[in-house]
Amino acid sequence: MKLAYWMYAGPAHIGTLRVASSFKNVHAIMHAPLGDDYFNVMRSMLERERDFTAATASIVDRHVLARGSQERVVDNILRKDQEERPDLIILTPTCTSSILQEDLQNFVDRASIISDSNVIFADVDHYQVNEIQAADRTLEQVVRYYLDRSRRQETLDRFVTDVPSVNLIGIFTLGFHNQHDCRELRRLLRDLDIEINQLIPEGGSVEDLKNLPKAWFNFIPYREVGLMTAMYLNKEYGMPYISTTPMGAVDIAECIRQIHKNMDTLGSSLSNKRADYEPYIDAQTRFVSQAAWFSRSIDCQNLTGKETVVFGDATHAASITKILSREMGIRVSCAGTFCKHDAEWFKEQIQGFCDEILITDNHAEVGDMIARVEPSAIFGTQMERHIGKRLDIPCGVISAPVHIQNFPLGYRPFLGYEGTNQIADLVYNSFALGMEEHLLDIFGGHDTKEIMTKFLSTNIGLIWNPESRLELGKIPRFVREKVEKNTEKFARQKGIQTITVEVMYAAKEVFGT
Amino acid sequence: MSVKFDETLTVECETGNYHTFCPISCVSWLYQKIEDSFFLVVGTKTCGYFLQNALGVMIFAEPRYAMAELEEGDISAQLNDYEGLKRLCIRIRKDRDPSVIIWIGTCTTEIIKMDLEGMAPKLEWEIGIPILVARANGLDYAFTQGEDTVLAAMAHRCPETELPLRERKETIQNVFSFPSREKDGLDEYANHPSLVLFGSLPSNVASQLNLELRHQSIKVSGWLPTQRYTDLPSLGDGVYVCGVNPFLSRTATTLIRREKCELIGAPFPIGPDGTRAWIEKICSVFGVETQGLEEREQQIWESLKDYLDLVRGKSVFFMGDNLLEVSLARFLIKCGMIVHEIGIPYMDKRYQAAELALLRDTCIRMCVPIPRIVEKPDNSNQIRRLRELQPDLAITGMAHANPLEARGISTKWSVEFTFAQIHGFANARDVLELVTRPLRRQRNLEDLGRTTLVRKNTQV
């Protein structure tokens, strides 16, 4: 038992539902008590979905507790089958109903005999895996189910496409900026003359999954979801996969080069037509993306050595850490992730790009770390944004868990070359705001009149002669008060009554301002 | 209680496959209402994630609630529940020093049969802070009924009246047998037994209702709950109690059976008609004649004229998720709206008897048929009915609101009625503000001609 009121990753069934409701014409049924279907609310509100979320609950109430679900689950499955005619129905328990240990697999088996839809049971342990891991597993399970079925039915087409093609795996509902990233990746792949064979799960059809092996390779933009599917396809169908996240100019280049390498191996028969991506990478990095130029500009120079803290899921936290440190010259004092299950990979990725690594899913620990480091800016989740608010430190949100604000209508990818621009803006704006705040603080707000009159009535016994007063006026506002104080302190120590320009400079020599 | 509306007013029952909030959501408003409390929800990640998402920004404001998150060891009884809860409660005492800790039992604690009621008194004695147990779980209850379970548990902790009030009442009457209303009315209360109101309302709404009753010389001796746990009102034999919300049937039962209170069964003070009927009922029980109540109601209706013009003749469909539906429907019918269906999670015909009677009377007076009341509704059936009826407004949960809007049906999120101030004369306008908002927005965007925003094949 532990005390908690915030979690970075949700319970397992949320992951399953996210995958299920991303596919076209797939219906999810939760074996759950009343009120556990708030996934529909999240999807409808955060994604502003126009369609009814294809997820319903088969309600567990007192009667079920006493007698078991009996026909109820099967009836609910068959009813959805009749009403919505989905291709696939996925049954999942929630944390609560999984304790009942009803034989849901049995219900699924019974229902699948009668129903026209395929029915599967989402095989996730609610006490072992979280939302992210469950999504990864469920996606793999669905893909495996359909490929195995096609193999049995011998409808599997294993010939790869003539032109280079790719499966884009892991874009799905309620993902952080996934829709925008998807558009940006389409553009990137089009630029590279690579066709998208299939995009799953978002908008994909389960009936088409049998064509997955037709692609030349698989592309997993986010580490959290899709990797299991890619590994399965690699093992069973020998498909290579790329899991380098194309976030930040350096990693995009790396990702494109890996794509190149994969295509070389597979497309050796077409070797004379082999594309050379280097000029593309060069042109995009130097001129299309503004990020490389931005890091050289004097704006970014001012950010040199500023301290930051990064926290988020493994993909985003690692990528942002690398961008800040490698591409912008900003110091990352601590980088961390709540993906405890992927800690080794995370540590390996950011080795050398930050001073300290924090692996935790306890927000209080993250809060303590931020309070200790006192960075100039935070890049984290909505939780870190609120920690920042409390500590008066600006925060850029770079990872789920998210808020409705993180589902912008405008085009805001994090991946690809446009993504580098968006990230540069995000980083710069976080710092610029911090600087502004800082200056306002020094001047005591926007109305600085008071400061102007303050030194006309200076301390008793100390007189600023006209020249020195004039000189003081020339000093930039944000250090003026400090200079004034130090000079007076110096004068008092030395027993000087009238402050002259000379005294001012003598004070500066002593105090350094 | 003789209930005679059966021929005209029927309650259907569907499958219960509907969307609503989990009753543990009551911690969100109760921890704010009871300032010195701490709510500990004993449940799983599913519960925690729900609270985190449903409560949105509140979660960042260091709320006085937390999850006691059960891990695998707790579920399989490898760990000692008592020791676990003791450890957490001691930490809460150290960090927050509350006057009361309220354990919210969830579905999980029900299923694993964790004996919260048995452990609470032991732990209470050991750590010296009162511990209440409320089983606000989704196996038994819906949304607002969570508050009901908490208040029912709290009713047991109200101090007892010093001497049975029935006796005291007689003594008082013997000593001061002057007519009830003297002087200028406001400072003087009628001579009536102690009255305690139950239901959690924002303190300013509670004072508004206190004031309305004071105008009728009725003194409210206390509220359940109070702003502070340490100020709970005295209850006991001869104390009269009256509910302000339709979802408090369990609390009402507890007050009658365990605390020996007298329940005043009245319609609920929602809308000017409801408020008047509520006050009238209380006054009639105490034998007090109401003063200027009709004029007061009339005034309120006149002040609502602009909104009434907007809603008159419009139709509305309640999908049902918070148990306020009957009272709201009754008020809206009085406003001239046509109600197609009143979906409701649970219908306590005894506790809501007066409200149902008022609904029937209102329908007769307004010459509209009595709407069908659907208990434990089925959302997919309801969506089919919505498609046929095409109402001007659907009052529904957030899961359906956006999809319905995209199909050209205006919606109002039902949850807002739970959090808005809707009680008493003064807040009638707020109810209509909520109800008319989608209608006004629609009017503003009317000329754009883009009411359905889904592709043809997916339309309702």
Tab-separated table of N, CA, C and O in Angstrom, chain A residues 164-255:
chain	number	residue	atom	x	y	z
A	164	PRO	N	10.162	1.164	-52.413
A	164	PRO	CA	10.453	1.116	-50.973
A	164	PRO	C	9.217	1.519	-50.163
A	164	PRO	O	8.546	2.489	-50.503
A	165	SER	N	8.922	0.745	-49.135
A	165	SER	CA	7.748	1.070	-48.313
A	165	SER	C	8.035	0.738	-46.863
A	165	SER	O	8.940	-0.032	-46.548
A	166	VAL	N	7.209	1.333	-46.006
A	166	VAL	CA	7.458	1.229	-44.572
A	166	VAL	C	6.142	1.087	-43.823
A	166	VAL	O	5.107	1.606	-44.268
A	167	ASN	N	6.153	0.387	-42.710
A	167	ASN	CA	5.024	0.422	-41.780
A	167	ASN	C	5.359	1.397	-40.663
A	167	ASN	O	6.420	1.284	-40.037
A	168	LEU	N	4.450	2.320	-40.437
A	168	LEU	CA	4.647	3.290	-39.365
A	168	LEU	C	3.855	2.781	-38.164
A	168	LEU	O	2.631	2.709	-38.198
A	169	ILE	N	4.566	2.401	-37.097
A	169	ILE	CA	3.903	1.710	-35.993
A	169	ILE	C	3.995	2.515	-34.693
A	169	ILE	O	5.088	2.925	-34.295
A	170	GLY	N	2.861	2.723	-34.066
A	170	GLY	CA	2.872	3.334	-32.736
A	170	GLY	C	2.243	4.711	-32.634
A	170	GLY	O	2.311	5.345	-31.585
A	171	ILE	N	1.625	5.182	-33.723
A	171	ILE	CA	0.901	6.460	-33.649
A	171	ILE	C	-0.507	6.122	-33.193
A	171	ILE	O	-1.178	5.312	-33.819
A	172	PHE	N	-0.962	6.713	-32.110
A	172	PHE	CA	-2.320	6.377	-31.651
A	172	PHE	C	-2.952	7.436	-30.774
A	172	PHE	O	-2.356	8.470	-30.475
A	173	THR	N	-4.192	7.149	-30.428
A	173	THR	CA	-5.008	8.162	-29.767
A	173	THR	C	-4.475	8.519	-28.381
A	173	THR	O	-3.921	7.680	-27.679
A	174	LEU	N	-4.667	9.773	-28.007
A	174	LEU	CA	-4.218	10.342	-26.736
A	174	LEU	C	-2.698	10.335	-26.579
A	174	LEU	O	-2.188	10.507	-25.484
A	175	GLY	N	-1.987	10.146	-27.689
A	175	GLY	CA	-0.536	10.232	-27.641
A	175	GLY	C	-0.112	11.688	-27.724
A	175	GLY	O	-0.794	12.504	-28.355
A	176	PHE	N	1.027	11.987	-27.120
A	176	PHE	CA	1.494	13.368	-27.064
A	176	PHE	C	1.847	13.873	-28.466
A	176	PHE	O	2.815	13.403	-29.065
A	177	HIS	N	1.078	14.798	-28.987
A	177	HIS	CA	1.273	15.398	-30.325
A	177	HIS	C	1.394	14.355	-31.442
A	177	HIS	O	2.034	14.611	-32.459
A	178	ASN	N	0.794	13.187	-31.242
A	178	ASN	CA	0.945	12.113	-32.225
A	178	ASN	C	0.386	12.466	-33.601
A	178	ASN	O	0.980	12.119	-34.617
A	179	GLN	N	-0.758	13.134	-33.631
A	179	GLN	CA	-1.375	13.450	-34.925
A	179	GLN	C	-0.464	14.336	-35.764
A	179	GLN	O	-0.311	14.144	-36.967
A	180	HIS	N	0.153	15.303	-35.095
A	180	HIS	CA	1.030	16.229	-35.819
A	180	HIS	C	2.309	15.521	-36.252
A	180	HIS	O	2.794	15.718	-37.358
A	181	ASP	N	2.840	14.699	-35.338
A	181	ASP	CA	4.047	13.936	-35.656
A	181	ASP	C	3.793	13.045	-36.861
A	181	ASP	O	4.657	12.895	-37.736
A	182	CYS	N	2.604	12.480	-36.909
A	182	CYS	CA	2.255	11.579	-37.996
A	182	CYS	C	2.305	12.308	-39.332
A	182	CYS	O	2.885	11.828	-40.311
A	183	ARG	N	1.739	13.505	-39.347
A	183	ARG	CA	1.746	14.294	-40.595
A	183	ARG	C	3.172	14.628	-41.007
A	183	ARG	O	3.534	14.554	-42.174
A	184	GLU	N	3.985	14.975	-40.019
A	184	GLU	CA	5.370	15.346	-40.311
A	184	GLU	C	6.160	14.134	-40.829
A	184	GLU	O	6.979	14.266	-41.750
A	185	LEU	N	5.899	12.959	-40.245
A	185	LEU	CA	6.610	11.761	-40.705
A	185	LEU	C	6.188	11.378	-42.118
A	185	LEU	O	7.016	10.951	-42.924
A	186	ARG	N	4.904	11.557	-42.421
A	186	ARG	CA	4.451	11.302	-43.791
A	186	ARG	C	5.228	12.169	-44.766
A	186	ARG	O	5.678	11.717	-45.818
A	187	ARG	N	5.397	13.423	-44.381
A	187	ARG	CA	6.106	14.354	-45.260
A	187	ARG	C	7.558	13.926	-45.435
A	187	ARG	O	8.086	13.914	-46.542
A	188	LEU	N	8.163	13.550	-44.316
A	188	LEU	CA	9.563	13.140	-44.361
A	188	LEU	C	9.726	11.920	-45.266
A	188	LEU	O	10.618	11.882	-46.120
A	189	LEU	N	8.841	10.948	-45.096
A	189	LEU	CA	8.960	9.717	-45.887
A	189	LEU	C	8.667	9.982	-47.363
A	189	LEU	O	9.281	9.387	-48.247
A	190	ARG	N	7.757	10.907	-47.618
A	190	ARG	CA	7.476	11.263	-49.011
A	190	ARG	C	8.719	11.895	-49.647
A	190	ARG	O	9.095	11.578	-50.767
A	191	ASP	N	9.361	12.768	-48.870
A	191	ASP	CA	10.592	13.395	-49.363
A	191	ASP	C	11.652	12.348	-49.694
A	191	ASP	O	12.469	12.541	-50.593
A	192	LEU	N	11.638	11.239	-48.945
A	192	LEU	CA	12.647	10.199	-49.160
A	192	LEU	C	12.188	9.171	-50.198
A	192	LEU	O	12.837	8.144	-50.370
A	193	ASP	N	11.024	9.436	-50.819
A	193	ASP	CA	10.447	8.520	-51.806
A	193	ASP	C	10.160	7.147	-51.218
A	193	ASP	O	10.416	6.122	-51.847
A	194	ILE	N	9.630	7.148	-49.990
A	194	ILE	CA	9.258	5.878	-49.373
A	194	ILE	C	7.757	5.892	-49.147
A	194	ILE	O	7.215	6.859	-48.597
A	195	GLU	N	7.099	4.867	-49.589
A	195	GLU	CA	5.650	4.804	-49.405
A	195	GLU	C	5.315	4.248	-48.037
A	195	GLU	O	6.036	3.407	-47.515
A	196	ILE	N	4.188	4.707	-47.502
A	196	ILE	CA	3.745	4.126	-46.239
A	196	ILE	C	2.856	2.949	-46.575
A	196	ILE	O	1.794	3.099	-47.169
A	197	ASN	N	3.308	1.773	-46.208
A	197	ASN	CA	2.530	0.569	-46.456
A	197	ASN	C	1.318	0.542	-45.534
A	197	ASN	O	0.185	0.442	-45.978
A	198	GLN	N	1.592	0.684	-44.233
A	198	GLN	CA	0.502	0.772	-43.271
A	198	GLN	C	0.885	1.644	-42.099
A	198	GLN	O	2.048	1.705	-41.711
A	199	LEU	N	-0.149	2.315	-41.578
A	199	LEU	CA	0.035	3.125	-40.384
A	199	LEU	C	-0.842	2.496	-39.309
A	199	LEU	O	-2.062	2.414	-39.476
A	200	ILE	N	-0.237	1.999	-38.238
A	200	ILE	CA	-1.048	1.394	-37.180
A	200	ILE	C	-0.606	1.901	-35.812
A	200	ILE	O	0.548	2.285	-35.648
A	201	PRO	N	-1.518	1.916	-34.828
A	201	PRO	CA	-2.929	1.563	-34.975
A	201	PRO	C	-3.812	2.701	-35.497
A	201	PRO	O	-4.922	2.421	-35.923
A	202	GLU	N	-3.388	3.951	-35.470
A	202	GLU	CA	-4.274	5.072	-35.768
A	202	GLU	C	-4.908	4.955	-37.153
A	202	GLU	O	-4.211	4.984	-38.164
A	203	GLY	N	-6.210	4.793	-37.177
A	203	GLY	CA	-6.946	4.767	-38.438
A	203	GLY	C	-6.734	3.500	-39.246
A	203	GLY	O	-7.260	3.372	-40.346
A	204	GLY	N	-5.966	2.537	-38.713
A	204	GLY	CA	-5.705	1.310	-39.450
A	204	GLY	C	-6.889	0.350	-39.395
A	204	GLY	O	-7.722	0.434	-38.504
A	205	SER	N	-6.931	-0.526	-40.374
A	205	SER	CA	-7.991	-1.522	-40.359
A	205	SER	C	-7.357	-2.865	-40.027
A	205	SER	O	-6.339	-3.241	-40.610
A	206	VAL	N	-7.974	-3.603	-39.114
A	206	VAL	CA	-7.372	-4.877	-38.698
A	206	VAL	C	-7.357	-5.877	-39.859
A	206	VAL	O	-6.488	-6.747	-39.927
A	207	GLU	N	-8.312	-5.744	-40.781
A	207	GLU	CA	-8.362	-6.675	-41.913
A	207	GLU	C	-7.154	-6.504	-42.840
A	207	GLU	O	-6.807	-7.399	-43.592
A	208	ASP	N	-6.537	-5.320	-42.766
A	208	ASP	CA	-5.368	-5.075	-43.627
A	208	ASP	C	-4.062	-5.517	-42.992
A	208	ASP	O	-3.012	-5.459	-43.623
A	209	LEU	N	-4.118	-5.927	-41.730
A	209	LEU	CA	-2.865	-6.229	-41.033
A	209	LEU	C	-2.084	-7.345	-41.734
A	209	LEU	O	-0.867	-7.420	-41.617
A	210	LYS	N	-2.798	-8.181	-42.462
A	210	LYS	CA	-2.116	-9.288	-43.142
A	210	LYS	C	-1.121	-8.775	-44.189
A	210	LYS	O	-0.242	-9.509	-44.620
A	211	ASN	N	-1.269	-7.515	-44.563
A	211	ASN	CA	-0.335	-6.951	-45.547
A	211	ASN	C	0.900	-6.305	-44.918
A	211	ASN	O	1.737	-5.763	-45.639
A	212	LEU	N	0.985	-6.358	-43.608
A	212	LEU	CA	2.138	-5.737	-42.944
A	212	LEU	C	3.477	-6.234	-43.500
A	212	LEU	O	4.375	-5.425	-43.759
A	213	PRO	N	3.636	-7.535	-43.726
A	213	PRO	CA	4.959	-8.023	-44.172
A	213	PRO	C	5.356	-7.545	-45.575
A	213	PRO	O	6.470	-7.797	-46.006
A	214	LYS	N	4.449	-6.862	-46.258
A	214	LYS	CA	4.800	-6.374	-47.591
A	214	LYS	C	5.749	-5.174	-47.555
A	214	LYS	O	6.359	-4.830	-48.563
A	215	ALA	N	5.839	-4.546	-46.395
A	215	ALA	CA	6.720	-3.376	-46.306
A	215	ALA	C	8.182	-3.820	-46.260
A	215	ALA	O	8.488	-4.948	-45.887
A	216	TRP	N	9.081	-2.915	-46.651
A	216	TRP	CA	10.512	-3.222	-46.610
A	216	TRP	C	11.040	-3.263	-45.184
A	216	TRP	O	11.894	-4.051	-44.849
A	217	PHE	N	10.494	-2.355	-44.396
A	217	PHE	CA	10.948	-2.321	-42.995
A	217	PHE	C	9.891	-1.633	-42.136
A	217	PHE	O	8.919	-1.074	-42.657
A	218	ASN	N	10.076	-1.729	-40.823
A	218	ASN	CA	9.163	-1.069	-39.885
A	218	ASN	C	9.853	0.123	-39.243
A	218	ASN	O	11.054	0.114	-39.002
A	219	PHE	N	9.033	1.118	-38.936
A	219	PHE	CA	9.569	2.340	-38.349
A	219	PHE	C	8.792	2.608	-37.058
A	219	PHE	O	7.564	2.712	-37.067
A	220	ILE	N	9.527	2.683	-35.943
A	220	ILE	CA	8.912	2.881	-34.628
A	220	ILE	C	9.328	4.252	-34.117
A	220	ILE	O	10.411	4.400	-33.547
A	221	PRO	N	8.503	5.270	-34.306
A	221	PRO	CA	8.943	6.611	-33.901
A	221	PRO	C	9.080	6.772	-32.385
A	221	PRO	O	9.950	7.504	-31.924
A	222	TYR	N	8.172	6.127	-31.625
A	222	TYR	CA	8.277	6.263	-30.170
A	222	TYR	C	8.614	4.918	-29.576
A	222	TYR	O	8.021	3.908	-29.888
A	223	ARG	N	9.536	4.964	-28.667
A	223	ARG	CA	10.030	3.768	-28.044
A	223	ARG	C	8.970	3.024	-27.227
A	223	ARG	O	8.985	1.808	-27.139
A	224	GLU	N	8.037	3.780	-26.651
A	224	GLU	CA	7.099	3.183	-25.690
A	224	GLU	C	6.154	2.176	-26.333
A	224	GLU	O	5.863	1.142	-25.764
A	225	VAL	N	5.660	2.515	-27.500
A	225	VAL	CA	4.637	1.663	-28.095
A	225	VAL	C	4.997	1.302	-29.528
A	225	VAL	O	5.249	2.184	-30.356
A	226	GLY	N	5.060	0.009	-29.781
A	226	GLY	CA	5.334	-0.444	-31.152
A	226	GLY	C	6.545	-1.343	-31.229
A	226	GLY	O	6.677	-2.149	-32.137
A	227	LEU	N	7.422	-1.229	-30.228
A	227	LEU	CA	8.660	-1.990	-30.262
A	227	LEU	C	8.402	-3.496	-30.208
A	227	LEU	O	9.045	-4.274	-30.913
A	228	MET	N	7.451	-3.898	-29.398
A	228	MET	CA	7.147	-5.334	-29.300
A	228	MET	C	6.654	-5.874	-30.636
A	228	MET	O	7.028	-6.968	-31.057
A	229	THR	N	5.811	-5.074	-31.290
A	229	THR	CA	5.297	-5.476	-32.601
A	229	THR	C	6.452	-5.595	-33.592
A	229	THR	O	6.535	-6.569	-34.351
A	230	ALA	N	7.336	-4.607	-33.553
A	230	ALA	CA	8.463	-4.612	-34.486
A	230	ALA	C	9.351	-5.832	-34.251
A	230	ALA	O	9.799	-6.487	-35.196
A	231	MET	N	9.560	-6.169	-32.992
A	231	MET	CA	10.425	-7.307	-32.682
A	231	MET	C	9.768	-8.611	-33.117
A	231	MET	O	10.421	-9.520	-33.607
A	232	TYR	N	8.455	-8.660	-32.927
A	232	TYR	CA	7.718	-9.843	-33.372
A	232	TYR	C	7.831	-9.989	-34.897
A	232	TYR	O	8.134	-11.080	-35.413
A	233	LEU	N	7.609	-8.895	-35.616
A	233	LEU	CA	7.666	-8.952	-37.076
A	233	LEU	C	9.082	-9.280	-37.563
A	233	LEU	O	9.281	-9.918	-38.581
A	234	ASN	N	10.038	-8.832	-36.775
A	234	ASN	CA	11.432	-9.124	-37.108
A	234	ASN	C	11.724	-10.604	-36.942
A	234	ASN	O	12.342	-11.245	-37.796
A	235	LYS	N	11.225	-11.163	-35.862
A	235	LYS	CA	11.497	-12.558	-35.557
A	235	LYS	C	10.768	-13.499	-36.522
A	235	LYS	O	11.338	-14.442	-37.056
A	236	GLU	N	9.479	-13.196	-36.730
A	236	GLU	CA	8.663	-14.112	-37.514
A	236	GLU	C	8.804	-13.895	-39.019
A	236	GLU	O	8.664	-14.815	-39.801
A	237	TYR	N	9.003	-12.647	-39.406
A	237	TYR	CA	8.980	-12.350	-40.837
A	237	TYR	C	10.282	-11.722	-41.335
A	237	TYR	O	10.351	-11.250	-42.464
A	238	GLY	N	11.252	-11.679	-40.445
A	238	GLY	CA	12.553	-11.150	-40.815
A	238	GLY	C	12.554	-9.697	-41.246
A	238	GLY	O	13.422	-9.266	-42.017
A	239	MET	N	11.557	-8.944	-40.772
A	239	MET	CA	11.509	-7.537	-41.169
A	239	MET	C	12.438	-6.703	-40.300
A	239	MET	O	12.343	-6.741	-39.071
A	240	PRO	N	13.317	-5.930	-40.921
A	240	PRO	CA	14.143	-5.037	-40.102
A	240	PRO	C	13.306	-3.884	-39.550
A	240	PRO	O	12.226	-3.604	-40.073
A	241	TYR	N	13.775	-3.292	-38.485
A	241	TYR	CA	13.041	-2.116	-37.962
A	241	TYR	C	13.996	-1.034	-37.508
A	241	TYR	O	15.156	-1.296	-37.182
A	242	ILE	N	13.478	0.184	-37.520
A	242	ILE	CA	14.250	1.338	-37.068
A	242	ILE	C	13.518	1.956	-35.901
A	242	ILE	O	12.324	2.237	-35.989
A	243	SER	N	14.221	2.121	-34.792
A	243	SER	CA	13.536	2.688	-33.633
A	243	SER	C	14.230	3.954	-33.138
A	243	SER	O	14.102	4.325	-31.989
A	244	THR	N	14.993	4.589	-34.028
A	244	THR	CA	15.589	5.866	-33.645
A	244	THR	C	14.535	6.952	-33.810
A	244	THR	O	13.970	7.105	-34.888
A	245	THR	N	14.267	7.654	-32.732
A	245	THR	CA	13.245	8.698	-32.800
A	245	THR	C	13.774	9.900	-33.568
A	245	THR	O	14.811	10.468	-33.182
A	246	PRO	N	13.119	10.304	-34.657
A	246	PRO	CA	13.621	11.432	-35.429
A	246	PRO	C	13.283	12.768	-34.783
A	246	PRO	O	12.528	13.565	-35.324
A	247	MET	N	13.802	12.965	-33.581
A	247	MET	CA	13.551	14.215	-32.869
A	247	MET	C	14.882	14.927	-32.671
A	247	MET	O	15.826	14.347	-32.126
A	248	GLY	N	14.985	16.158	-33.137
A	248	GLY	CA	16.244	16.893	-33.089
A	248	GLY	C	17.062	16.587	-34.339
A	248	GLY	O	17.073	15.452	-34.830
A	249	ALA	N	17.757	17.598	-34.860
A	249	ALA	CA	18.438	17.479	-36.148
A	249	ALA	C	19.415	16.296	-36.198
A	249	ALA	O	19.471	15.572	-37.194
A	250	VAL	N	20.159	16.079	-35.125
A	250	VAL	CA	21.171	15.019	-35.142
A	250	VAL	C	20.517	13.642	-35.260
A	250	VAL	O	20.926	12.802	-36.067
A	251	ASP	N	19.472	13.432	-34.470
A	251	ASP	CA	18.810	12.129	-34.499
A	251	ASP	C	17.999	11.917	-35.776
A	251	ASP	O	17.849	10.787	-36.227
A	252	ILE	N	17.484	12.998	-36.344
A	252	ILE	CA	16.766	12.847	-37.614
A	252	ILE	C	17.749	12.336	-38.663
A	252	ILE	O	17.460	11.392	-39.399
A	253	ALA	N	18.926	12.954	-38.699
A	253	ALA	CA	19.945	12.540	-39.657
A	253	ALA	C	20.301	11.070	-39.444
A	253	ALA	O	20.361	10.282	-40.387
A	254	GLU	N	20.477	10.719	-38.191
A	254	GLU	CA	20.819	9.346	-37.837
A	254	GLU	C	19.724	8.380	-38.299
A	254	GLU	O	19.990	7.330	-38.880
A	255	CYS	N	18.499	8.777	-38.065
A	255	CYS	CA	17.350	7.961	-38.444
A	255	CYS	C	17.301	7.776	-39.966
A	255	CYS	O	17.101	6.663	-40.462
